[in-house]
CSV table of C-alpha atoms in Angstrom, one decimal:
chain,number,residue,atom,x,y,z
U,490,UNK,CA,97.3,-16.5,31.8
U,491,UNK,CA,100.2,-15.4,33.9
U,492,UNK,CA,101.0,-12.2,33.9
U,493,UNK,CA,104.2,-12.1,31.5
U,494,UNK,CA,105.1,-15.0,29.5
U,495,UNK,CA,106.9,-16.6,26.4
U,496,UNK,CA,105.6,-19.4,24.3
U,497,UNK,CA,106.4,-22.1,22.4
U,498,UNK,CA,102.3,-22.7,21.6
U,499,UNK,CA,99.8,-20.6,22.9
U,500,UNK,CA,100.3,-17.0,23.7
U,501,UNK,CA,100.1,-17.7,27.3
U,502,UNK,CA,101.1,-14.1,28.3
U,503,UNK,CA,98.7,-12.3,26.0
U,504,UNK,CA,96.1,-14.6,27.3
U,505,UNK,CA,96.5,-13.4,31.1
U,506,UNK,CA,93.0,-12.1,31.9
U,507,UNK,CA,90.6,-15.0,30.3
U,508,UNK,CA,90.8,-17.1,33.1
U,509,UNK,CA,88.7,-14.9,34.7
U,510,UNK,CA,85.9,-16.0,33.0
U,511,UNK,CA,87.2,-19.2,33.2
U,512,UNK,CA,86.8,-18.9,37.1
U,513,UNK,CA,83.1,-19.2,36.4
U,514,UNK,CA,83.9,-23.1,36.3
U,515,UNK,CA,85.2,-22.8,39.7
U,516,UNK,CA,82.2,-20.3,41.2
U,517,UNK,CA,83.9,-20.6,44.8
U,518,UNK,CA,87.1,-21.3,43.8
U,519,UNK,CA,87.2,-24.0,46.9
U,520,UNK,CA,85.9,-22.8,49.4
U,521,UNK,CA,85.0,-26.6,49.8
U,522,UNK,CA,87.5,-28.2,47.4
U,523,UNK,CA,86.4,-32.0,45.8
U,524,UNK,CA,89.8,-33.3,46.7
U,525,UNK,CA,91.4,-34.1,50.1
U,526,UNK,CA,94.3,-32.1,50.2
U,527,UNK,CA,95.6,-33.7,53.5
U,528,UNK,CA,96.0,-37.3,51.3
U,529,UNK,CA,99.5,-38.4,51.8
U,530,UNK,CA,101.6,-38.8,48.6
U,531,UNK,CA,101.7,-42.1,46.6
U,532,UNK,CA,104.6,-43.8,46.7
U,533,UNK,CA,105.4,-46.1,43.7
U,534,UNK,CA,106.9,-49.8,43.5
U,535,UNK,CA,110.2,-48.5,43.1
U,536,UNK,CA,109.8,-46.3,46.2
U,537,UNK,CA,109.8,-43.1,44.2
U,538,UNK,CA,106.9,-40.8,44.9
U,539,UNK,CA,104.7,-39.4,42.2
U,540,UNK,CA,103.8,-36.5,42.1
U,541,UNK,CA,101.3,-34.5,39.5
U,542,UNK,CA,102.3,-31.5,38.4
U,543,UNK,CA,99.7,-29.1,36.0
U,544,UNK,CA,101.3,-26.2,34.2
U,545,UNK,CA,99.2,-23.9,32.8
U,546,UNK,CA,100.7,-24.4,29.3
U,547,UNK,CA,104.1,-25.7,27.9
U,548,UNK,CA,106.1,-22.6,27.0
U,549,UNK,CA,109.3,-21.1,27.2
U,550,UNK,CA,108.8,-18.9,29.9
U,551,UNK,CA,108.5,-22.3,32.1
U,552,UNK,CA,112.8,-23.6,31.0
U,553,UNK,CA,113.5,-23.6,34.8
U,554,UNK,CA,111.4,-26.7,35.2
U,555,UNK,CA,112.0,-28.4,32.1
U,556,UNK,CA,115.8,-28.7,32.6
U,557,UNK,CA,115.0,-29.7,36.2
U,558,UNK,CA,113.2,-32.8,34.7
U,559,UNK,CA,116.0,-33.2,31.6
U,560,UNK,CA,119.1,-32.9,34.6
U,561,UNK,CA,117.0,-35.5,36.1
U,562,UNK,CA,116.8,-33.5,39.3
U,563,UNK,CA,113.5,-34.7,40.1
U,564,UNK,CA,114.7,-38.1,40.0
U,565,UNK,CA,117.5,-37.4,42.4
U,566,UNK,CA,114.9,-36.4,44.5
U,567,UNK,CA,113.1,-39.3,44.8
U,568,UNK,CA,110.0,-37.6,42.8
U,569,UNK,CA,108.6,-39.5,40.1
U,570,UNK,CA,107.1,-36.4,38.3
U,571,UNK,CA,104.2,-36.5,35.9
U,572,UNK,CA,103.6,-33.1,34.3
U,573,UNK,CA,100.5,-32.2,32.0
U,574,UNK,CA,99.8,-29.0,30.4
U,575,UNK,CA,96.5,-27.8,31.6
U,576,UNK,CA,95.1,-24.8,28.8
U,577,UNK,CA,95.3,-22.1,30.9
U,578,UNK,CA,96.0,-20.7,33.9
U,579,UNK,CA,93.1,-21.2,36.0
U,580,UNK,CA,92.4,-24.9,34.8
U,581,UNK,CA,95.9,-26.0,36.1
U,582,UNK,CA,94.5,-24.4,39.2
U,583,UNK,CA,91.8,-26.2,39.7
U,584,UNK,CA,93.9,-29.6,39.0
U,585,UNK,CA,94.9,-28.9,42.1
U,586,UNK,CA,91.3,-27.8,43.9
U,587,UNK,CA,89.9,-30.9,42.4
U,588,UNK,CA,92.9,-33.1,43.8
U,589,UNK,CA,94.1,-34.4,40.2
U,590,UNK,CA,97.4,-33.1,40.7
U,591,UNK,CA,99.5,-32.0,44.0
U,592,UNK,CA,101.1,-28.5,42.5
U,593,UNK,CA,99.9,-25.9,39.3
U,594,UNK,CA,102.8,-23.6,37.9
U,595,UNK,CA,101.2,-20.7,36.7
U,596,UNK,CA,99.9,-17.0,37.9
U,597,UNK,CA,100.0,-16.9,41.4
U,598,UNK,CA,96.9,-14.4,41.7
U,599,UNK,CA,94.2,-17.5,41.7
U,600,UNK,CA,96.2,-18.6,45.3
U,601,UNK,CA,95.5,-14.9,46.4
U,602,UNK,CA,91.6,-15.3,45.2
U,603,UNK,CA,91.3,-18.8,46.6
U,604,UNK,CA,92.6,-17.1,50.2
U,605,UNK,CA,90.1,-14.1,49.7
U,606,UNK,CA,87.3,-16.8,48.9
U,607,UNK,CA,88.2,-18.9,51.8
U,608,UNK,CA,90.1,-21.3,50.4
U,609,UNK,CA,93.5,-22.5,50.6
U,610,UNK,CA,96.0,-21.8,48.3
U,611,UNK,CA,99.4,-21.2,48.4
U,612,UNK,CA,102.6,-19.7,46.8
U,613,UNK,CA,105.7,-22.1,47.3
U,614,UNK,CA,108.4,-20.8,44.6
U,615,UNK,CA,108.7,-18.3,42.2
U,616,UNK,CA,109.5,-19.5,38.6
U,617,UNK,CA,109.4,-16.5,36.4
U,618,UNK,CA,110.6,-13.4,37.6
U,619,UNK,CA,110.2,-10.6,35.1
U,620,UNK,CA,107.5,-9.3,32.5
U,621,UNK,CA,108.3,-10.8,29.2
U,622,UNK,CA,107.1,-8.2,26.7
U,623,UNK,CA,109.1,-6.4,24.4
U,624,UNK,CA,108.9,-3.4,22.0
U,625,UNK,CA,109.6,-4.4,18.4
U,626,UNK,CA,109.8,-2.4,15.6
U,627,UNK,CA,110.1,-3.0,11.9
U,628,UNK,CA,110.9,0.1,10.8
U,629,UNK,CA,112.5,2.4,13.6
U,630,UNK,CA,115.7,1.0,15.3
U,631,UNK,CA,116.6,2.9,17.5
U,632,UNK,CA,116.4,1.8,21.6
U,633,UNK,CA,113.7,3.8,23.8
U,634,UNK,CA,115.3,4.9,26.5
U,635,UNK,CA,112.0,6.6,28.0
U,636,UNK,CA,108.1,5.5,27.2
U,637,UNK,CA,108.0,9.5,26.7
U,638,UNK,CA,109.5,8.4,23.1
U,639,UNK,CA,106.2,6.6,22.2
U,640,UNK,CA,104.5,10.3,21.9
U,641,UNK,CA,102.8,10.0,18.1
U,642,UNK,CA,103.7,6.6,17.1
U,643,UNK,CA,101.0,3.9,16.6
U,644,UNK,CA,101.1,1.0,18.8
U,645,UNK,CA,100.0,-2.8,18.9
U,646,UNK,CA,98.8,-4.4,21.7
U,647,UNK,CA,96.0,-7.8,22.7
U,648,UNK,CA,92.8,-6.2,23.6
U,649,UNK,CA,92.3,-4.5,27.7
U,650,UNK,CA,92.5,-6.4,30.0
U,651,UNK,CA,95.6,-8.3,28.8
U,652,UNK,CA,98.7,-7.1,30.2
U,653,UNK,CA,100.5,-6.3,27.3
U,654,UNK,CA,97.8,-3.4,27.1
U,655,UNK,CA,98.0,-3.0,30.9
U,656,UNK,CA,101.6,-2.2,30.6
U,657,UNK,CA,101.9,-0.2,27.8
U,658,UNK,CA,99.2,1.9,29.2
U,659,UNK,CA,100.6,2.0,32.5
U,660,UNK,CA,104.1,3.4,31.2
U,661,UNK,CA,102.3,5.5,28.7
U,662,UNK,CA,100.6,7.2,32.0
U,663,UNK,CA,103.7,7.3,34.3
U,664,UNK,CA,105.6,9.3,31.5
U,665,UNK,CA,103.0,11.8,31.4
U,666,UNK,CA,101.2,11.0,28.2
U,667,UNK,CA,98.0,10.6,27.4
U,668,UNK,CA,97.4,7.0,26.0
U,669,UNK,CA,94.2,8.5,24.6
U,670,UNK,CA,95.7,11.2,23.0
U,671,UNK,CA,99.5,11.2,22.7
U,672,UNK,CA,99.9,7.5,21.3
U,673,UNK,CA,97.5,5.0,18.8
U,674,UNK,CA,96.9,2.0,20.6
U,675,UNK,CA,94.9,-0.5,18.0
U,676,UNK,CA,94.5,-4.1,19.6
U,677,UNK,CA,94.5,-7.8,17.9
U,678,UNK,CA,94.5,-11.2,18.7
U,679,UNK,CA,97.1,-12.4,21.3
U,680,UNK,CA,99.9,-13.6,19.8
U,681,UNK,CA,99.2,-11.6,16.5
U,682,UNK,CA,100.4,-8.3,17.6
U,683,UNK,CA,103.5,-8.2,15.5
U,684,UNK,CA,101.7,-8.9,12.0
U,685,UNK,CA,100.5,-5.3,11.2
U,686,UNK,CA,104.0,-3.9,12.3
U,687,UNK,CA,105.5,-6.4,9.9
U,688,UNK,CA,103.0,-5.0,7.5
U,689,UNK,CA,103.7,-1.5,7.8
U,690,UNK,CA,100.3,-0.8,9.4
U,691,UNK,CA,102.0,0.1,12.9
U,692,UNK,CA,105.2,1.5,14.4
U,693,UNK,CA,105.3,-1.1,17.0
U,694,UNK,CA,104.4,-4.1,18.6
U,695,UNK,CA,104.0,-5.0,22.7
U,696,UNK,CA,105.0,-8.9,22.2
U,697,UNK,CA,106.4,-11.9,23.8
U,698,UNK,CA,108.5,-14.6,23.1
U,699,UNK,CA,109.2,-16.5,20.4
U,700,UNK,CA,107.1,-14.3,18.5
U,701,UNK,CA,109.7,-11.4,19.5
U,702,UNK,CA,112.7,-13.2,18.0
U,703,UNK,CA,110.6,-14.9,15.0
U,704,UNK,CA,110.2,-11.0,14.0
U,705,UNK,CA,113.6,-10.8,14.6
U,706,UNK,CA,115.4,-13.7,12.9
U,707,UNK,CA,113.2,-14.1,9.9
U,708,UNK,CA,111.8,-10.8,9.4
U,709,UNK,CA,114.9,-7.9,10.6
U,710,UNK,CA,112.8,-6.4,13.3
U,711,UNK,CA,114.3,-4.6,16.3
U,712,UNK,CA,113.9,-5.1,19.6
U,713,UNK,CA,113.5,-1.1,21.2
U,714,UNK,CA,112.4,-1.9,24.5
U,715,UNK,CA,112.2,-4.3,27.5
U,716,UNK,CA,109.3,-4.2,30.3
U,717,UNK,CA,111.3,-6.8,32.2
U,718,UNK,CA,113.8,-3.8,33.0
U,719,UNK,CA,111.2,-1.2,33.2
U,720,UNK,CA,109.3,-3.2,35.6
U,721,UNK,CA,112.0,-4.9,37.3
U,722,UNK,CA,110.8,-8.1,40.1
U,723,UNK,CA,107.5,-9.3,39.2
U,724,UNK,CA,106.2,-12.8,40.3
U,725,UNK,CA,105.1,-13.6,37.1
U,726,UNK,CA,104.9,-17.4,37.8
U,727,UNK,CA,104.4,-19.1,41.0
U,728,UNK,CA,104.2,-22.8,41.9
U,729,UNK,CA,101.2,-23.0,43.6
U,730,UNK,CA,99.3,-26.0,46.4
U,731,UNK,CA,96.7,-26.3,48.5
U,732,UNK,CA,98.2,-25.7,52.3
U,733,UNK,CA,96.6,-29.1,53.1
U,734,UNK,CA,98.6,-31.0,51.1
U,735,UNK,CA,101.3,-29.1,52.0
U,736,UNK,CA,101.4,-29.8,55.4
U,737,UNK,CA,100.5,-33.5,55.7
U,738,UNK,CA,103.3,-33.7,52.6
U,739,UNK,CA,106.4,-31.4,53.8
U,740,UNK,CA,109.0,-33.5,53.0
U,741,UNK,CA,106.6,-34.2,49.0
U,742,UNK,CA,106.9,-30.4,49.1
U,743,UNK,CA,110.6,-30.2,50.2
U,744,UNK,CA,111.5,-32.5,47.3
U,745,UNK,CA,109.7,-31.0,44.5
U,746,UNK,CA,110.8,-27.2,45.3
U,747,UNK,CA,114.5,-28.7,45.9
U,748,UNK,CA,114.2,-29.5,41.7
U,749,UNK,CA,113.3,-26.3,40.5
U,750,UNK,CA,115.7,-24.7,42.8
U,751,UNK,CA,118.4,-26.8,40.6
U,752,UNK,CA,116.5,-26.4,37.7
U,753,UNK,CA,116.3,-22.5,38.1
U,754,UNK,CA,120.3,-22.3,39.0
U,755,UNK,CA,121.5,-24.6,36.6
U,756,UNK,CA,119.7,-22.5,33.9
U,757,UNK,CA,121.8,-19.5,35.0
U,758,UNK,CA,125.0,-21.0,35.2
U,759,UNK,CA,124.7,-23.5,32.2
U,760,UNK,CA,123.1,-21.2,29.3
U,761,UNK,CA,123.6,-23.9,26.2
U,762,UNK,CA,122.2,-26.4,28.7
U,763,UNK,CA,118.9,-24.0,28.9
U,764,UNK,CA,118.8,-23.8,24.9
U,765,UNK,CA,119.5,-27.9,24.2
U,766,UNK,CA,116.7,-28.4,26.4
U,767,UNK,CA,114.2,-25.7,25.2
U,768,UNK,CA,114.7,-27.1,21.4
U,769,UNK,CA,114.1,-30.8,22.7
U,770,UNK,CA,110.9,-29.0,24.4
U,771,UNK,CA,109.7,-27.1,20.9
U,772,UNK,CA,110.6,-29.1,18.3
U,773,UNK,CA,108.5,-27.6,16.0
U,774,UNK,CA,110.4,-23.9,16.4
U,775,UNK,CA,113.3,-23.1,14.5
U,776,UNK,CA,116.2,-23.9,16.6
U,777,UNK,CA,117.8,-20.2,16.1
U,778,UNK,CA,114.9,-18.7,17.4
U,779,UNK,CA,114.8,-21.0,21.0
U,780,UNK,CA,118.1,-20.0,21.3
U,781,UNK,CA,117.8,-16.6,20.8
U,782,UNK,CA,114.3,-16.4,22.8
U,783,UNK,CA,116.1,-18.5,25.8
U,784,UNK,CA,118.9,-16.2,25.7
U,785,UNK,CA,116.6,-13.1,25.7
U,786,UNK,CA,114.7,-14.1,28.5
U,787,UNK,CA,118.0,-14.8,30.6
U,788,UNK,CA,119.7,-11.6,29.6
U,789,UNK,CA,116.8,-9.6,30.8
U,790,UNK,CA,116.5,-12.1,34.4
U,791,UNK,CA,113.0,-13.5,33.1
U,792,UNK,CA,113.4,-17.0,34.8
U,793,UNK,CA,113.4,-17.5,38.1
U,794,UNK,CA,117.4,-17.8,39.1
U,795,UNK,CA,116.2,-18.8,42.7
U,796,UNK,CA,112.7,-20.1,43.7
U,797,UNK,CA,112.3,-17.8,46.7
U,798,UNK,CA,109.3,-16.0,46.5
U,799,UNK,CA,110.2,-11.7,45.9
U,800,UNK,CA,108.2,-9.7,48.5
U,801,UNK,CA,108.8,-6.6,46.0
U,802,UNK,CA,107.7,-8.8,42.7
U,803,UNK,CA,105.0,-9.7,45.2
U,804,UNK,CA,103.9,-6.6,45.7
U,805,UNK,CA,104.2,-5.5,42.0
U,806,UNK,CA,101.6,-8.3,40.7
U,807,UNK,CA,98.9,-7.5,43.8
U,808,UNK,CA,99.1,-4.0,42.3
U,809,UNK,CA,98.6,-4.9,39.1
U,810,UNK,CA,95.7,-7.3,39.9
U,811,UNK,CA,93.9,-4.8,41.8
U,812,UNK,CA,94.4,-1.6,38.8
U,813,UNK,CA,93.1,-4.9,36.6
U,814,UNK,CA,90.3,-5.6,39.2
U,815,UNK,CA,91.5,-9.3,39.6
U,816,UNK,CA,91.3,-9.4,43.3
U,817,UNK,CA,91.6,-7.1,46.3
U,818,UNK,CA,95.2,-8.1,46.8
U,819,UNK,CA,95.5,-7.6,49.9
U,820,UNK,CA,96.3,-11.0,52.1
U,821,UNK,CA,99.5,-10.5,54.3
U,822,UNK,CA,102.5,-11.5,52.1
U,823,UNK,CA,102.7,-14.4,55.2
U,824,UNK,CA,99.8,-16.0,54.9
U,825,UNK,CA,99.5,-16.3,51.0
U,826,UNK,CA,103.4,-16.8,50.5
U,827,UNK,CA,105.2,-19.7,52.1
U,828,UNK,CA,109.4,-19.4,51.0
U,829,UNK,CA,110.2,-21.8,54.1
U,830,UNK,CA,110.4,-24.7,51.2
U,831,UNK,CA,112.3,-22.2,48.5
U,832,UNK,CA,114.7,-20.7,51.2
U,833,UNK,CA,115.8,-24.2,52.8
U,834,UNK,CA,116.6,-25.1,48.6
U,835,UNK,CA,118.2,-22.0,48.3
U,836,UNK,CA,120.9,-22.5,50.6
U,837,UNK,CA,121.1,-26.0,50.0
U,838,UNK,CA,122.3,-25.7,46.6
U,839,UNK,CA,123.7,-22.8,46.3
U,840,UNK,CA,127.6,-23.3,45.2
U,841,UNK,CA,126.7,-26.7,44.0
């Protein structure tokens, strides 16, 4: 599913390149789409306007949004939002092929395959804006300061193509090593990297939140390195709509954008906010660990603090996609992007 991301259920991060096969659902990826993406919204009784949002799952990575529904921001902006976890990245996706919902949240690649396949997808905001892997350790402590460090030391990663393996290879190669030959990669589950390092089967684990502050609450791991940093902007996360919908529903569009932008600043500038409304979100975690994961991904810039869309994180996820083979990645930044909608909420609210 997206490229980087932190859970509160499924590892959505680790789970980035599946939807590939999921795709097969979607052979064309709508090139002739079952819903009518120029259908005006629906306005209800109370003249709000509903709107259907999929995310590809509920997880941490997504807080921007979910304190833009607890500040009520959608509600003060006349949108009557009904969100639904979809499973995965390419089924919230094709919610919004098939016309079940108006907007997906997840990785923004399927809008650049939909363009290459003819159809019409389209970028509106940027939601997370960092990879969210981390190297954690049991038994070293120490920082890495360099991916040279990783020279001799067993490593545990999801199974190629997921991009936790993608970007520990990557920064295994740009440091001159040989990930072949200068460091053990084994590979497990997603979202079960961490167990052998735990176990003392492995020097270190490629994870993601909360499994990266589980480790490190309950369990006295260390934290040695962040790809968030090494990497730097990275669309992770894009809201996503067909270009139909978007322009016989500007003002829908306007509106929805308009809340995340909130969302996204008011995470920044109100932390404890953030954490209150991740631990209302994940019940089921231990509340130390929410904070700690929500304060993680903020230290390191993981959410989205505006919803503009980065031409450089852009660019960093089409490269990845094509070293991945994911899509040829190469639609003008234009024509798959559209930051009118982010960029009018940007300077809107900014100062507010």
């Amino acid at each position: 599913m997206s490229l980087w991301r932190m859970f509160g259920g499924a590892p959505h991060g680790a789970l980035r390149r599946p939807w590939l096969a999921a795709l097969a659902l979607v052979p064309t990826l709508a090139l002739t789409a079952c819903g009518a993406g120029d259908t005006p919204a629906a306005t209800s009784a109370n003249g709000m306007t509903r709107v259907n949002l999929s995310e590809a799952v509920h997880n941490l990575g997504y807080i921007d949004l979910y304190v833009a529904q607890h500040e009520g921001y959608f509600r003060q902006q006349g949108i009557a939002l009904d969100l639904s976890a979809a499973g995965g990245d390419s089924q919230a996706f094709a919610a919004v092929l098939g016309g079940s919902a108006q907007f997906a949240l997840g990785d923004a690649t399927l809008s650049e395959i939909s363009r290459e396949k003819g159809g019409d997808g389209l970028v509106l905001a940027e939601l997370v804006s960092r990879a969210q892997y981390f190297a954690v350790s049991k038994k070293i402590s120490t920082p890495f300061t360099s991916p040279k460090q990783f020279a001799g030391l067993t490593f545990v990663t999801s199974p190629p193509p997921n991009t936790n393996h993608s970007v520990l290879t990557n920064s295994i190669k740009q440091a001159g090593l040989d990930p072949t030959k200068d460091v053990h990669i084994t590979t497990v589950s997603p979202g079960t990297e961490i167990g052998p390092v735990l176990a003392g089967q492995a020097d270190v684990a490629v994870a993601y939140e909360p499994n990266v502050d589980m480790a490190v609450q309950q369990d006295g791991a260390h934290v040695l390195y962040s790809w968030a940093d090494a990497i730097g902007e990275f669309t992770n996360t894009g809201l996503q709509a067909r270009e139909s919908y978007v322009r016989a529903n500007p003002e829908v569009t306007q509106k929805v954008v308009n809340a995340l932008e909130m969302g996204a600043q008011h995470v920044y500038q109100h932390p404890d906010d953030a954490k209150a409304v991740a631990r209302q979100e994940f019940p089921n975690l231990p509340p130390a660990v929410v904070d700690a994961a929500i304060q993680r991904q903020i230290d390191n810039h993981i959410p989205a603090d505006s919803t503009p869309v980065s031409q450089q994180g852009w660019n960093t996820l089409m490269t990845l996609g094509r070293q991945l083979g994911n899509c040829s990645c190469n639609v003008p930044f234009g024509q798959i992007v559209d930051n009118s909608f982010a960029q009018k909420a940007q300077s809107s609210m900014t100062g507010q």
